[in-house]
Amino acid sequence: MKIASQNGAIVPPRPVDQLNKGESLHALRRDLHYAHQGAITKPALADQTDQAWRLTVLTNSVITWTTEYYSLAVRQLRAARRDVPDELLTHISPAHSENINFFGVITVDVEAELAKLDGSGWRPLRPVATDMTLM
């Protein structure tokens, strides 16, 4: 991955940028793994492997979901003629967990939620702010 600087020269990303993305991925895995407990609890190797695979599938699902919605948000912003440079997007990691409820029970009215979906099956994004001071 390379990033263009302001004078047009191509420079590699700073190591701290890559470290931050890696750390956010590890934090997501830790958060997903038994709601902040983060311990492999099964004594047998086969069971430990199963736990690790489930964590990988869950992590990939969260990242894929977040990436898709980031893509929708960027398209919406660009359609509203907002400047969203590709260079900025290289610094955004979809590996975060602020939107995930790890504890408790969530009651969902499935029919009401399905009624909110657009023609492509996506939940609607918040409207683009027209007032730039809100940013």
mmCIF file of C-alpha atoms in Angstrom:
data_model
loop_
_atom_site.group_PDB
_atom_site.id
_atom_site.type_symbol
_atom_site.label_atom_id
_atom_site.label_comp_id
_atom_site.label_asym_id
_atom_site.label_seq_id
_atom_site.Cartn_x
_atom_site.Cartn_y
_atom_site.Cartn_z
ATOM 1 C CA MET A 1 0.000 0.000 0.000
ATOM 2 C CA LYS A 2 1.358 3.390 -0.943
ATOM 3 C CA ILE A 3 0.059 6.860 -0.217
ATOM 4 C CA ALA A 4 0.542 9.923 -2.398
ATOM 5 C CA SER A 5 1.966 12.905 -0.544
ATOM 6 C CA GLN A 6 0.923 16.499 -1.131
ATOM 7 C CA ASN A 7 3.687 17.124 -3.686
ATOM 8 C CA GLY A 8 2.603 14.077 -5.703
ATOM 9 C CA ALA A 9 5.457 11.800 -4.658
ATOM 10 C CA ILE A 10 4.553 8.280 -3.635
ATOM 11 C CA VAL A 11 5.589 7.430 -0.091
ATOM 12 C CA PRO A 12 4.999 4.258 1.925
ATOM 13 C CA PRO A 13 2.642 4.357 4.904
ATOM 14 C CA ARG A 14 4.132 5.125 8.286
ATOM 15 C CA PRO A 15 4.676 2.072 10.490
ATOM 16 C CA VAL A 16 2.438 3.578 13.162
ATOM 17 C CA ASP A 17 -0.479 3.634 10.686
ATOM 18 C CA GLN A 18 -0.127 -0.078 10.041
ATOM 19 C CA LEU A 19 0.318 -0.765 13.746
ATOM 20 C CA ASN A 20 -2.885 1.092 14.579
ATOM 21 C CA LYS A 21 -4.843 -0.986 12.027
ATOM 22 C CA GLY A 22 -3.354 -4.185 13.412
ATOM 23 C CA GLU A 23 -4.118 -3.126 16.962
ATOM 24 C CA SER A 24 -7.722 -2.334 16.045
ATOM 25 C CA LEU A 25 -8.070 -5.801 14.507
ATOM 26 C CA HIS A 26 -6.685 -7.436 17.644
ATOM 27 C CA ALA A 27 -8.964 -5.288 19.812
ATOM 28 C CA LEU A 28 -11.982 -6.356 17.757
ATOM 29 C CA ARG A 29 -11.025 -10.021 18.123
ATOM 30 C CA ARG A 30 -10.477 -9.581 21.850
ATOM 31 C CA ASP A 31 -13.844 -7.828 22.227
ATOM 32 C CA LEU A 32 -15.687 -10.466 20.210
ATOM 33 C CA HIS A 33 -14.031 -13.309 22.059
ATOM 34 C CA TYR A 34 -16.440 -13.956 24.915
ATOM 35 C CA ALA A 35 -17.456 -10.347 25.404
ATOM 36 C CA HIS A 36 -14.119 -8.953 26.530
ATOM 37 C CA GLN A 37 -13.070 -12.107 28.406
ATOM 38 C CA GLY A 38 -10.590 -13.157 25.695
ATOM 39 C CA ALA A 39 -9.698 -16.650 26.876
ATOM 40 C CA ILE A 40 -9.648 -19.993 25.110
ATOM 41 C CA THR A 41 -11.503 -22.077 27.670
ATOM 42 C CA LYS A 42 -11.604 -25.521 26.081
ATOM 43 C CA PRO A 43 -8.909 -27.983 27.175
ATOM 44 C CA ALA A 44 -8.871 -30.180 24.035
ATOM 45 C CA LEU A 45 -6.910 -29.030 20.992
ATOM 46 C CA ALA A 46 -9.793 -29.786 18.615
ATOM 47 C CA ASP A 47 -12.152 -27.665 20.722
ATOM 48 C CA GLN A 48 -9.597 -24.838 20.868
ATOM 49 C CA THR A 49 -9.315 -24.982 17.074
ATOM 50 C CA ASP A 50 -13.102 -24.798 16.781
ATOM 51 C CA GLN A 51 -13.139 -21.734 19.047
ATOM 52 C CA ALA A 52 -10.440 -20.071 16.958
ATOM 53 C CA TRP A 53 -12.296 -20.778 13.693
ATOM 54 C CA ARG A 54 -15.558 -19.408 15.072
ATOM 55 C CA LEU A 55 -13.767 -16.265 16.214
ATOM 56 C CA THR A 56 -12.234 -15.875 12.730
ATOM 57 C CA VAL A 57 -15.616 -16.258 11.012
ATOM 58 C CA LEU A 58 -17.251 -13.789 13.384
ATOM 59 C CA THR A 59 -14.406 -11.261 12.997
ATOM 60 C CA ASN A 60 -14.563 -11.518 9.201
ATOM 61 C CA SER A 61 -18.341 -11.066 9.293
ATOM 62 C CA VAL A 62 -18.084 -7.861 11.343
ATOM 63 C CA ILE A 63 -15.337 -6.471 9.083
ATOM 64 C CA THR A 64 -17.270 -7.344 5.908
ATOM 65 C CA TRP A 65 -20.477 -5.768 7.244
ATOM 66 C CA THR A 66 -18.672 -2.608 8.325
ATOM 67 C CA THR A 67 -16.782 -2.357 5.020
ATOM 68 C CA GLU A 68 -20.007 -2.617 3.026
ATOM 69 C CA TYR A 69 -21.644 0.149 5.048
ATOM 70 C CA TYR A 70 -18.526 2.332 4.787
ATOM 71 C CA SER A 71 -18.777 1.886 1.025
ATOM 72 C CA LEU A 72 -22.441 2.915 1.045
ATOM 73 C CA ALA A 73 -21.630 5.964 3.194
ATOM 74 C CA VAL A 74 -18.786 7.066 0.909
ATOM 75 C CA ARG A 75 -21.016 6.722 -2.170
ATOM 76 C CA GLN A 76 -23.736 8.755 -0.456
ATOM 77 C CA LEU A 77 -21.283 11.481 0.548
ATOM 78 C CA ARG A 78 -19.786 11.641 -2.937
ATOM 79 C CA ALA A 79 -23.275 11.741 -4.490
ATOM 80 C CA ALA A 80 -23.928 14.789 -2.290
ATOM 81 C CA ARG A 81 -20.764 16.337 -3.816
ATOM 82 C CA ARG A 82 -18.745 15.973 -0.611
ATOM 83 C CA ASP A 83 -15.005 15.518 -1.010
ATOM 84 C CA VAL A 84 -13.958 12.079 0.282
ATOM 85 C CA PRO A 85 -10.382 11.535 -0.901
ATOM 86 C CA ASP A 86 -9.250 7.960 -1.480
ATOM 87 C CA GLU A 87 -6.087 8.784 0.474
ATOM 88 C CA LEU A 88 -8.232 9.414 3.551
ATOM 89 C CA LEU A 89 -9.981 6.077 3.174
ATOM 90 C CA THR A 90 -6.670 4.207 3.357
ATOM 91 C CA HIS A 91 -6.411 5.313 6.999
ATOM 92 C CA ILE A 92 -9.828 3.971 8.028
ATOM 93 C CA SER A 93 -10.069 0.480 9.480
ATOM 94 C CA PRO A 94 -13.364 -1.426 9.549
ATOM 95 C CA ALA A 95 -12.124 -3.378 12.579
ATOM 96 C CA HIS A 96 -13.914 -1.639 15.409
ATOM 97 C CA SER A 97 -16.619 -2.690 17.818
ATOM 98 C CA GLU A 98 -18.329 0.485 18.998
ATOM 99 C CA ASN A 99 -21.525 -0.575 17.219
ATOM 100 C CA ILE A 100 -21.681 -4.047 18.799
ATOM 101 C CA ASN A 101 -23.629 -4.917 21.937
ATOM 102 C CA PHE A 102 -21.667 -7.638 23.731
ATOM 103 C CA PHE A 103 -23.903 -8.001 26.758
ATOM 104 C CA GLY A 104 -27.557 -8.549 27.410
ATOM 105 C CA VAL A 105 -30.447 -9.480 25.198
ATOM 106 C CA ILE A 106 -31.563 -7.538 22.172
ATOM 107 C CA THR A 107 -35.249 -7.696 21.268
ATOM 108 C CA VAL A 108 -35.805 -7.040 17.595
ATOM 109 C CA ASP A 109 -39.091 -6.543 15.789
ATOM 110 C CA VAL A 110 -38.042 -8.402 12.647
ATOM 111 C CA GLU A 111 -40.992 -7.259 10.525
ATOM 112 C CA ALA A 112 -40.405 -3.587 11.419
ATOM 113 C CA GLU A 113 -36.686 -3.894 10.682
ATOM 114 C CA LEU A 114 -37.322 -5.584 7.335
ATOM 115 C CA ALA A 115 -39.760 -2.800 6.423
ATOM 116 C CA LYS A 116 -36.908 -0.274 6.854
ATOM 117 C CA LEU A 117 -34.694 -1.910 4.217
ATOM 118 C CA ASP A 118 -34.273 -0.213 0.860
ATOM 119 C CA GLY A 119 -34.737 -1.967 -2.493
ATOM 120 C CA SER A 120 -31.231 -3.441 -2.325
ATOM 121 C CA GLY A 121 -31.729 -4.855 1.166
ATOM 122 C CA TRP A 122 -29.674 -2.246 3.063
ATOM 123 C CA ARG A 123 -30.645 -0.328 6.155
ATOM 124 C CA PRO A 124 -30.850 3.407 5.411
ATOM 125 C CA LEU A 125 -27.900 5.617 6.304
ATOM 126 C CA ARG A 126 -28.323 8.858 8.180
ATOM 127 C CA PRO A 127 -28.823 11.838 5.849
ATOM 128 C CA VAL A 128 -25.697 13.695 4.748
ATOM 129 C CA ALA A 129 -25.198 16.823 6.825
ATOM 130 C CA THR A 130 -25.455 19.934 4.685
ATOM 131 C CA ASP A 131 -23.975 22.136 7.390
ATOM 132 C CA MET A 132 -20.206 21.584 7.385
ATOM 133 C CA THR A 133 -19.910 22.926 10.934
ATOM 134 C CA LEU A 134 -21.489 19.683 12.134
ATOM 135 C CA MET A 135 -18.435 17.762 10.991
#
